[in-house]
Amino acid sequence: MNKIVSKEYLSERVVKFEVEAPRIAKSRRAGHFVIIRVGERGERIPLTIADSDVQKGTITMVVQNVGRSSAKLCELNVGEYIHDVVGPLGQATHIENFGTVVCAGGGVGVAPLYPIVQAMHKAGNRVIVVLAARSKDLVIMEKEMRQHSDEVVIMTDDGSYGKKGLVTDGIEEIIKREKVDLCVTIGPAIMMKFVSALTKKYEVPTMASLNTIMVDGTGMCGACRVTVDGQTKFVCVDGPEFDAHKVDFDEMLMRMNAYRDSETRK
Ligand code: FES
């Protein structure tokens, strides 16, 4: 049982939870994730560890209320417990001094991007963050990103904040302006597909953190299967990050859509 020690709404449907998990807080690195269950019979939800505090023994997770299970989680309050938190899972992000790194996040993908931004910046990279959202009230974690990057570019679909346009417009402007050594992208699969197509055109190496359905998180069930460079990979053990230019995003989108009905059913 893991106690919730703080809860904050980042936008109407996005909640930041800080949860007691001392051992995970100590061993987690950028890119790691956990699988949580709200109740004993609850569905397993994979969530990236957005931050941790070793002193307090807590980890921070950001949850978007998109379906039945995430809604149950978002209803929990400070002092209540999450039934279990398993992790850290997955492979940590490969961090080194690449030079200039563009970190592009859309929607709730901004949360898992945050530890990568922090680690890339600490490793000496020039870090440019592109935050994309439909409108101003959906832009999250801007303040945190500004603290650990050299520049933050905000893109909104409706132009209500930052520049009007898609995440890809923001990235393209940067690539045309200066040499980019690596792009890291996290967000909806469709967004990552288009980011990948863009950076492929400009030959900018790109890493995508995939957010497939997960069940066991140990490589046994196959729920998170994706095809990368023609080979079957499991996001939970081989990922979650992969060379975006080699990911079969169309297959990933098809598999994720297959679960959409059951996830939204009440
Ligand atoms: Fe089951 Fe990855 S979640 S194999």
mmCIF file of C-alpha atoms and ligand atoms in Angstrom:
data_model
loop_
_atom_site.group_PDB
_atom_site.id
_atom_site.type_symbol
_atom_site.label_atom_id
_atom_site.label_comp_id
_atom_site.label_asym_id
_atom_site.label_seq_id
_atom_site.Cartn_x
_atom_site.Cartn_y
_atom_site.Cartn_z
ATOM 1 C CA MET A 1 0.000 0.000 0.000
ATOM 2 C CA ASN A 2 1.410 3.371 -0.986
ATOM 3 C CA LYS A 3 0.164 6.537 0.670
ATOM 4 C CA ILE A 4 -0.616 9.642 -1.354
ATOM 5 C CA VAL A 5 1.190 12.609 0.233
ATOM 6 C CA SER A 6 0.237 15.339 -2.233
ATOM 7 C CA LYS A 7 -2.166 15.879 -5.096
ATOM 8 C CA GLU A 8 -2.262 18.780 -7.532
ATOM 9 C CA TYR A 9 -4.380 19.420 -10.614
ATOM 10 C CA LEU A 10 -2.096 20.504 -13.488
ATOM 11 C CA SER A 11 -5.116 20.964 -15.728
ATOM 12 C CA GLU A 12 -8.743 19.902 -15.566
ATOM 13 C CA ARG A 13 -7.970 16.275 -16.431
ATOM 14 C CA VAL A 14 -4.328 15.944 -15.442
ATOM 15 C CA VAL A 15 -3.360 15.229 -11.844
ATOM 16 C CA LYS A 16 0.082 15.135 -10.238
ATOM 17 C CA PHE A 17 0.426 12.701 -7.334
ATOM 18 C CA GLU A 18 3.316 12.361 -4.928
ATOM 19 C CA VAL A 19 3.259 8.882 -3.417
ATOM 20 C CA GLU A 20 5.315 7.159 -0.723
ATOM 21 C CA ALA A 21 7.617 4.602 -2.366
ATOM 22 C CA PRO A 22 11.064 4.933 -0.717
ATOM 23 C CA ARG A 23 12.824 2.063 -2.436
ATOM 24 C CA ILE A 24 11.657 3.122 -5.905
ATOM 25 C CA ALA A 25 12.623 6.736 -5.165
ATOM 26 C CA LYS A 26 16.150 5.600 -4.393
ATOM 27 C CA SER A 27 16.738 3.394 -7.413
ATOM 28 C CA ARG A 28 14.780 5.077 -10.205
ATOM 29 C CA ARG A 29 16.497 6.778 -13.134
ATOM 30 C CA ALA A 30 15.159 8.873 -16.035
ATOM 31 C CA GLY A 31 12.966 6.782 -18.317
ATOM 32 C CA HIS A 32 11.868 4.290 -15.664
ATOM 33 C CA PHE A 33 8.205 3.667 -15.028
ATOM 34 C CA VAL A 34 5.959 1.919 -12.491
ATOM 35 C CA ILE A 35 2.795 -0.137 -12.802
ATOM 36 C CA ILE A 36 0.124 0.696 -10.272
ATOM 37 C CA ARG A 37 -3.205 -0.797 -9.237
ATOM 38 C CA VAL A 38 -5.785 1.363 -7.512
ATOM 39 C CA GLY A 39 -7.503 -1.602 -5.847
ATOM 40 C CA GLU A 40 -6.802 -5.291 -5.449
ATOM 41 C CA ARG A 41 -8.773 -6.203 -8.566
ATOM 42 C CA GLY A 42 -7.918 -3.029 -10.418
ATOM 43 C CA GLU A 43 -6.479 -2.768 -13.891
ATOM 44 C CA ARG A 44 -2.737 -2.228 -14.071
ATOM 45 C CA ILE A 45 -1.772 1.271 -15.159
ATOM 46 C CA PRO A 46 1.762 2.033 -16.364
ATOM 47 C CA LEU A 47 2.978 5.485 -15.315
ATOM 48 C CA THR A 48 6.340 7.105 -15.833
ATOM 49 C CA ILE A 49 8.101 8.357 -12.738
ATOM 50 C CA ALA A 50 8.151 12.089 -13.370
ATOM 51 C CA ASP A 51 10.289 12.925 -10.343
ATOM 52 C CA SER A 52 11.389 11.582 -6.981
ATOM 53 C CA ASP A 53 12.555 12.789 -3.602
ATOM 54 C CA VAL A 54 14.958 10.376 -1.946
ATOM 55 C CA GLN A 55 14.877 12.255 1.394
ATOM 56 C CA LYS A 56 11.094 12.118 1.618
ATOM 57 C CA GLY A 57 10.967 8.645 0.052
ATOM 58 C CA THR A 58 8.405 9.680 -2.544
ATOM 59 C CA ILE A 59 7.900 9.443 -6.277
ATOM 60 C CA THR A 60 5.850 11.777 -8.460
ATOM 61 C CA MET A 61 3.498 10.529 -11.136
ATOM 62 C CA VAL A 62 1.294 12.481 -13.508
ATOM 63 C CA VAL A 63 -2.015 10.918 -14.499
ATOM 64 C CA GLN A 64 -4.365 11.911 -17.281
ATOM 65 C CA ASN A 65 -8.002 11.089 -16.650
ATOM 66 C CA VAL A 66 -8.799 9.280 -19.894
ATOM 67 C CA GLY A 67 -10.733 6.175 -18.910
ATOM 68 C CA ARG A 68 -12.284 4.087 -16.172
ATOM 69 C CA SER A 69 -9.077 3.141 -14.337
ATOM 70 C CA SER A 70 -7.379 6.516 -14.547
ATOM 71 C CA ALA A 71 -10.617 8.169 -13.363
ATOM 72 C CA LYS A 72 -10.601 5.964 -10.230
ATOM 73 C CA LEU A 73 -7.018 6.925 -9.561
ATOM 74 C CA CYS A 74 -7.733 10.640 -10.029
ATOM 75 C CA GLU A 75 -10.536 10.412 -7.435
ATOM 76 C CA LEU A 76 -8.070 9.422 -4.681
ATOM 77 C CA ASN A 77 -7.043 12.123 -2.230
ATOM 78 C CA VAL A 78 -4.124 12.933 0.058
ATOM 79 C CA GLY A 79 -3.908 10.396 2.903
ATOM 80 C CA GLU A 80 -5.526 7.630 0.850
ATOM 81 C CA TYR A 81 -3.618 4.646 -0.515
ATOM 82 C CA ILE A 82 -2.820 3.179 -3.910
ATOM 83 C CA HIS A 83 -3.027 -0.607 -3.586
ATOM 84 C CA ASP A 84 0.366 -1.296 -5.123
ATOM 85 C CA VAL A 85 3.143 0.415 -7.012
ATOM 86 C CA VAL A 86 5.604 -1.907 -8.765
ATOM 87 C CA GLY A 87 8.893 -0.679 -10.165
ATOM 88 C CA PRO A 88 11.098 0.826 -11.276
ATOM 89 C CA LEU A 89 10.477 -0.977 -14.579
ATOM 90 C CA GLY A 90 11.929 -0.668 -18.061
ATOM 91 C CA GLN A 91 15.296 0.496 -19.296
ATOM 92 C CA ALA A 92 16.643 3.837 -18.116
ATOM 93 C CA THR A 93 17.169 6.524 -20.742
ATOM 94 C CA HIS A 94 20.579 6.600 -22.395
ATOM 95 C CA ILE A 95 21.965 9.918 -21.170
ATOM 96 C CA GLU A 96 25.176 11.502 -22.448
ATOM 97 C CA ASN A 97 26.379 14.816 -23.799
ATOM 98 C CA PHE A 98 24.948 14.681 -27.322
ATOM 99 C CA GLY A 99 25.197 18.448 -27.929
ATOM 100 C CA THR A 100 21.843 20.050 -28.652
ATOM 101 C CA VAL A 101 18.813 18.003 -27.678
ATOM 102 C CA VAL A 102 15.238 18.925 -28.556
ATOM 103 C CA CYS A 103 12.755 17.377 -26.115
ATOM 104 C CA ALA A 104 9.257 17.500 -27.559
ATOM 105 C CA GLY A 105 6.229 16.545 -25.499
ATOM 106 C CA GLY A 106 2.531 16.614 -26.180
ATOM 107 C CA GLY A 107 -0.357 16.221 -23.759
ATOM 108 C CA VAL A 108 0.446 14.098 -20.767
ATOM 109 C CA GLY A 109 3.686 12.998 -22.514
ATOM 110 C CA VAL A 110 5.160 16.156 -21.008
ATOM 111 C CA ALA A 111 5.377 14.477 -17.575
ATOM 112 C CA PRO A 112 7.582 11.542 -18.600
ATOM 113 C CA LEU A 113 9.676 13.975 -20.613
ATOM 114 C CA TYR A 114 10.552 15.969 -17.496
ATOM 115 C CA PRO A 115 13.122 13.575 -15.915
ATOM 116 C CA ILE A 116 14.777 13.197 -19.327
ATOM 117 C CA VAL A 117 15.018 16.996 -19.701
ATOM 118 C CA GLN A 118 16.557 17.198 -16.225
ATOM 119 C CA ALA A 119 19.089 14.435 -16.912
ATOM 120 C CA MET A 120 20.035 15.701 -20.392
ATOM 121 C CA HIS A 121 20.584 19.191 -19.024
ATOM 122 C CA LYS A 122 22.665 17.878 -16.133
ATOM 123 C CA ALA A 123 24.823 15.946 -18.634
ATOM 124 C CA GLY A 124 25.750 19.266 -20.272
ATOM 125 C CA ASN A 125 23.448 19.254 -23.286
ATOM 126 C CA ARG A 126 21.862 22.383 -24.690
ATOM 127 C CA VAL A 127 18.239 21.418 -24.086
ATOM 128 C CA ILE A 128 15.370 22.985 -26.012
ATOM 129 C CA VAL A 129 11.925 21.879 -24.848
ATOM 130 C CA VAL A 130 8.886 22.005 -27.117
ATOM 131 C CA LEU A 131 5.614 21.753 -25.188
ATOM 132 C CA ALA A 132 2.511 21.186 -27.260
ATOM 133 C CA ALA A 133 -1.138 21.301 -26.235
ATOM 134 C CA ARG A 134 -4.527 22.008 -27.748
ATOM 135 C CA SER A 135 -4.896 25.257 -25.783
ATOM 136 C CA LYS A 136 -3.321 27.339 -23.022
ATOM 137 C CA ASP A 137 -5.071 25.636 -20.088
ATOM 138 C CA LEU A 138 -3.687 22.249 -21.194
ATOM 139 C CA VAL A 139 -0.029 23.330 -21.159
ATOM 140 C CA ILE A 140 1.531 21.599 -18.156
ATOM 141 C CA MET A 141 4.869 21.697 -16.288
ATOM 142 C CA GLU A 142 6.155 24.787 -18.076
ATOM 143 C CA LYS A 143 7.758 26.220 -14.929
ATOM 144 C CA GLU A 144 9.576 22.957 -14.120
ATOM 145 C CA MET A 145 10.831 22.638 -17.707
ATOM 146 C CA ARG A 146 12.171 26.209 -17.716
ATOM 147 C CA GLN A 147 14.263 25.419 -14.626
ATOM 148 C CA HIS A 148 16.131 22.616 -16.398
ATOM 149 C CA SER A 149 16.466 23.745 -20.006
ATOM 150 C CA ASP A 150 17.974 26.470 -22.156
ATOM 151 C CA GLU A 151 14.773 27.356 -23.985
ATOM 152 C CA VAL A 152 11.101 26.411 -23.905
ATOM 153 C CA VAL A 153 8.946 26.728 -27.012
ATOM 154 C CA ILE A 154 5.187 26.484 -26.465
ATOM 155 C CA MET A 155 2.919 25.417 -29.292
ATOM 156 C CA THR A 156 -0.879 25.476 -29.053
ATOM 157 C CA ASP A 157 -3.330 24.271 -31.697
ATOM 158 C CA ASP A 158 -5.523 27.331 -31.235
ATOM 159 C CA GLY A 159 -2.757 29.889 -30.662
ATOM 160 C CA SER A 160 -4.093 30.777 -27.189
ATOM 161 C CA TYR A 161 -0.548 30.597 -25.772
ATOM 162 C CA GLY A 162 2.949 30.557 -27.278
ATOM 163 C CA LYS A 163 2.929 29.992 -31.026
ATOM 164 C CA LYS A 164 -0.010 28.676 -33.005
ATOM 165 C CA GLY A 165 0.761 25.332 -34.579
ATOM 166 C CA LEU A 166 1.618 21.706 -33.978
ATOM 167 C CA VAL A 167 4.560 20.240 -32.123
ATOM 168 C CA THR A 168 6.133 19.425 -35.482
ATOM 169 C CA ASP A 169 6.013 23.109 -36.518
ATOM 170 C CA GLY A 170 7.961 24.034 -33.382
ATOM 171 C CA ILE A 171 10.570 21.305 -33.943
ATOM 172 C CA GLU A 172 11.001 22.165 -37.623
ATOM 173 C CA GLU A 173 11.646 25.810 -36.810
ATOM 174 C CA ILE A 174 14.443 24.813 -34.426
ATOM 175 C CA ILE A 175 15.991 22.317 -36.875
ATOM 176 C CA LYS A 176 16.045 24.989 -39.581
ATOM 177 C CA ARG A 177 17.619 27.463 -37.161
ATOM 178 C CA GLU A 178 20.355 25.358 -35.616
ATOM 179 C CA LYS A 179 22.030 21.963 -35.625
ATOM 180 C CA VAL A 180 20.086 19.475 -33.524
ATOM 181 C CA ASP A 181 21.953 16.337 -32.429
ATOM 182 C CA LEU A 182 19.065 14.416 -30.897
ATOM 183 C CA CYS A 183 15.311 14.689 -30.582
ATOM 184 C CA VAL A 184 13.376 13.001 -27.777
ATOM 185 C CA THR A 185 9.631 12.791 -28.196
ATOM 186 C CA ILE A 186 6.878 11.624 -25.866
ATOM 187 C CA GLY A 187 3.170 12.018 -26.411
ATOM 188 C CA PRO A 188 0.238 10.394 -28.155
ATOM 189 C CA ALA A 189 1.339 7.723 -30.655
ATOM 190 C CA ILE A 190 0.016 9.735 -33.578
ATOM 191 C CA MET A 191 2.076 12.735 -32.503
ATOM 192 C CA MET A 192 5.237 10.671 -32.185
ATOM 193 C CA LYS A 193 4.585 9.192 -35.627
ATOM 194 C CA PHE A 194 4.589 12.652 -37.205
ATOM 195 C CA VAL A 195 7.573 13.883 -35.168
ATOM 196 C CA SER A 196 9.460 10.805 -36.302
ATOM 197 C CA ALA A 197 8.582 11.404 -39.966
ATOM 198 C CA LEU A 198 9.756 15.009 -39.691
ATOM 199 C CA THR A 199 13.084 14.298 -38.004
ATOM 200 C CA LYS A 200 13.734 11.438 -40.412
ATOM 201 C CA LYS A 201 13.457 13.956 -43.250
ATOM 202 C CA TYR A 202 16.112 16.109 -41.579
ATOM 203 C CA GLU A 203 18.174 13.094 -40.477
ATOM 204 C CA VAL A 204 17.996 14.009 -36.793
ATOM 205 C CA PRO A 205 18.330 10.890 -34.602
ATOM 206 C CA THR A 206 15.134 10.551 -32.575
ATOM 207 C CA MET A 207 14.120 8.610 -29.528
ATOM 208 C CA ALA A 208 10.453 7.978 -28.722
ATOM 209 C CA SER A 209 9.125 6.727 -25.404
ATOM 210 C CA LEU A 210 6.225 4.417 -26.210
ATOM 211 C CA ASN A 211 3.077 4.328 -24.112
ATOM 212 C CA THR A 212 1.420 1.065 -25.109
ATOM 213 C CA ILE A 213 -1.106 -0.914 -23.099
ATOM 214 C CA MET A 214 0.663 -2.909 -20.394
ATOM 215 C CA VAL A 215 -0.512 -5.761 -18.191
ATOM 216 C CA ASP A 216 2.240 -7.583 -16.306
ATOM 217 C CA GLY A 217 5.166 -5.284 -17.086
ATOM 218 C CA THR A 218 7.598 -8.196 -17.092
ATOM 219 C CA GLY A 219 7.660 -9.325 -20.723
ATOM 220 C CA MET A 220 5.315 -12.269 -20.157
ATOM 221 C CA CYS A 221 1.895 -11.221 -21.464
ATOM 222 C CA GLY A 222 2.715 -9.597 -24.799
ATOM 223 C CA ALA A 223 0.242 -6.728 -24.368
ATOM 224 C CA CYS A 224 2.914 -4.121 -25.010
ATOM 225 C CA ARG A 225 4.302 -5.765 -28.155
ATOM 226 C CA VAL A 226 5.606 -3.420 -30.867
ATOM 227 C CA THR A 227 7.637 -3.882 -34.019
ATOM 228 C CA VAL A 228 10.942 -2.039 -34.135
ATOM 229 C CA ASP A 229 13.221 -2.448 -37.143
ATOM 230 C CA GLY A 230 11.156 -5.478 -38.201
ATOM 231 C CA GLN A 231 11.633 -7.210 -34.846
ATOM 232 C CA THR A 232 9.133 -7.829 -32.072
ATOM 233 C CA LYS A 233 9.964 -5.886 -28.920
ATOM 234 C CA PHE A 234 8.240 -5.558 -25.563
ATOM 235 C CA VAL A 235 7.927 -1.974 -24.404
ATOM 236 C CA CYS A 236 7.945 -2.990 -20.715
ATOM 237 C CA VAL A 237 11.321 -4.735 -20.751
ATOM 238 C CA ASP A 238 13.055 -3.592 -23.953
ATOM 239 C CA GLY A 239 11.775 -0.010 -23.731
ATOM 240 C CA PRO A 240 9.995 2.232 -23.180
ATOM 241 C CA GLU A 241 12.395 4.181 -25.433
ATOM 242 C CA PHE A 242 13.234 3.154 -28.962
ATOM 243 C CA ASP A 243 14.764 4.623 -32.111
ATOM 244 C CA ALA A 244 11.658 6.406 -33.395
ATOM 245 C CA HIS A 245 12.702 6.036 -37.028
ATOM 246 C CA LYS A 246 12.510 2.253 -36.687
ATOM 247 C CA VAL A 247 9.172 1.986 -34.834
ATOM 248 C CA ASP A 248 6.132 0.726 -36.754
ATOM 249 C CA PHE A 249 3.765 3.434 -35.474
ATOM 250 C CA ASP A 250 0.896 2.356 -37.731
ATOM 251 C CA GLU A 251 0.837 -1.090 -36.149
ATOM 252 C CA MET A 252 1.135 0.443 -32.679
ATOM 253 C CA LEU A 253 -1.814 2.764 -33.358
ATOM 254 C CA MET A 254 -3.915 -0.122 -34.644
ATOM 255 C CA ARG A 255 -3.201 -2.239 -31.554
ATOM 256 C CA MET A 256 -3.927 0.644 -29.179
ATOM 257 C CA ASN A 257 -7.201 1.500 -30.891
ATOM 258 C CA ALA A 258 -8.349 -2.099 -30.457
ATOM 259 C CA TYR A 259 -8.615 -1.491 -26.672
ATOM 260 C CA ARG A 260 -10.232 1.926 -26.866
ATOM 261 C CA ASP A 261 -13.848 0.754 -26.467
ATOM 262 C CA SER A 262 -13.227 -1.259 -23.324
ATOM 263 C CA GLU A 263 -11.163 1.515 -21.746
ATOM 264 C CA THR A 264 -13.892 4.130 -22.140
ATOM 265 C CA ARG A 265 -16.753 1.809 -21.111
ATOM 266 C CA LYS A 266 -18.116 2.626 -17.658
HETATM 267 FE FE1 FES B 1 3.166 -7.694 -20.650
HETATM 268 FE FE2 FES B 1 4.968 -6.027 -21.566
HETATM 269 S S1 FES B 1 3.257 -5.599 -20.338
HETATM 270 S S2 FES B 1 4.795 -8.142 -21.993
#
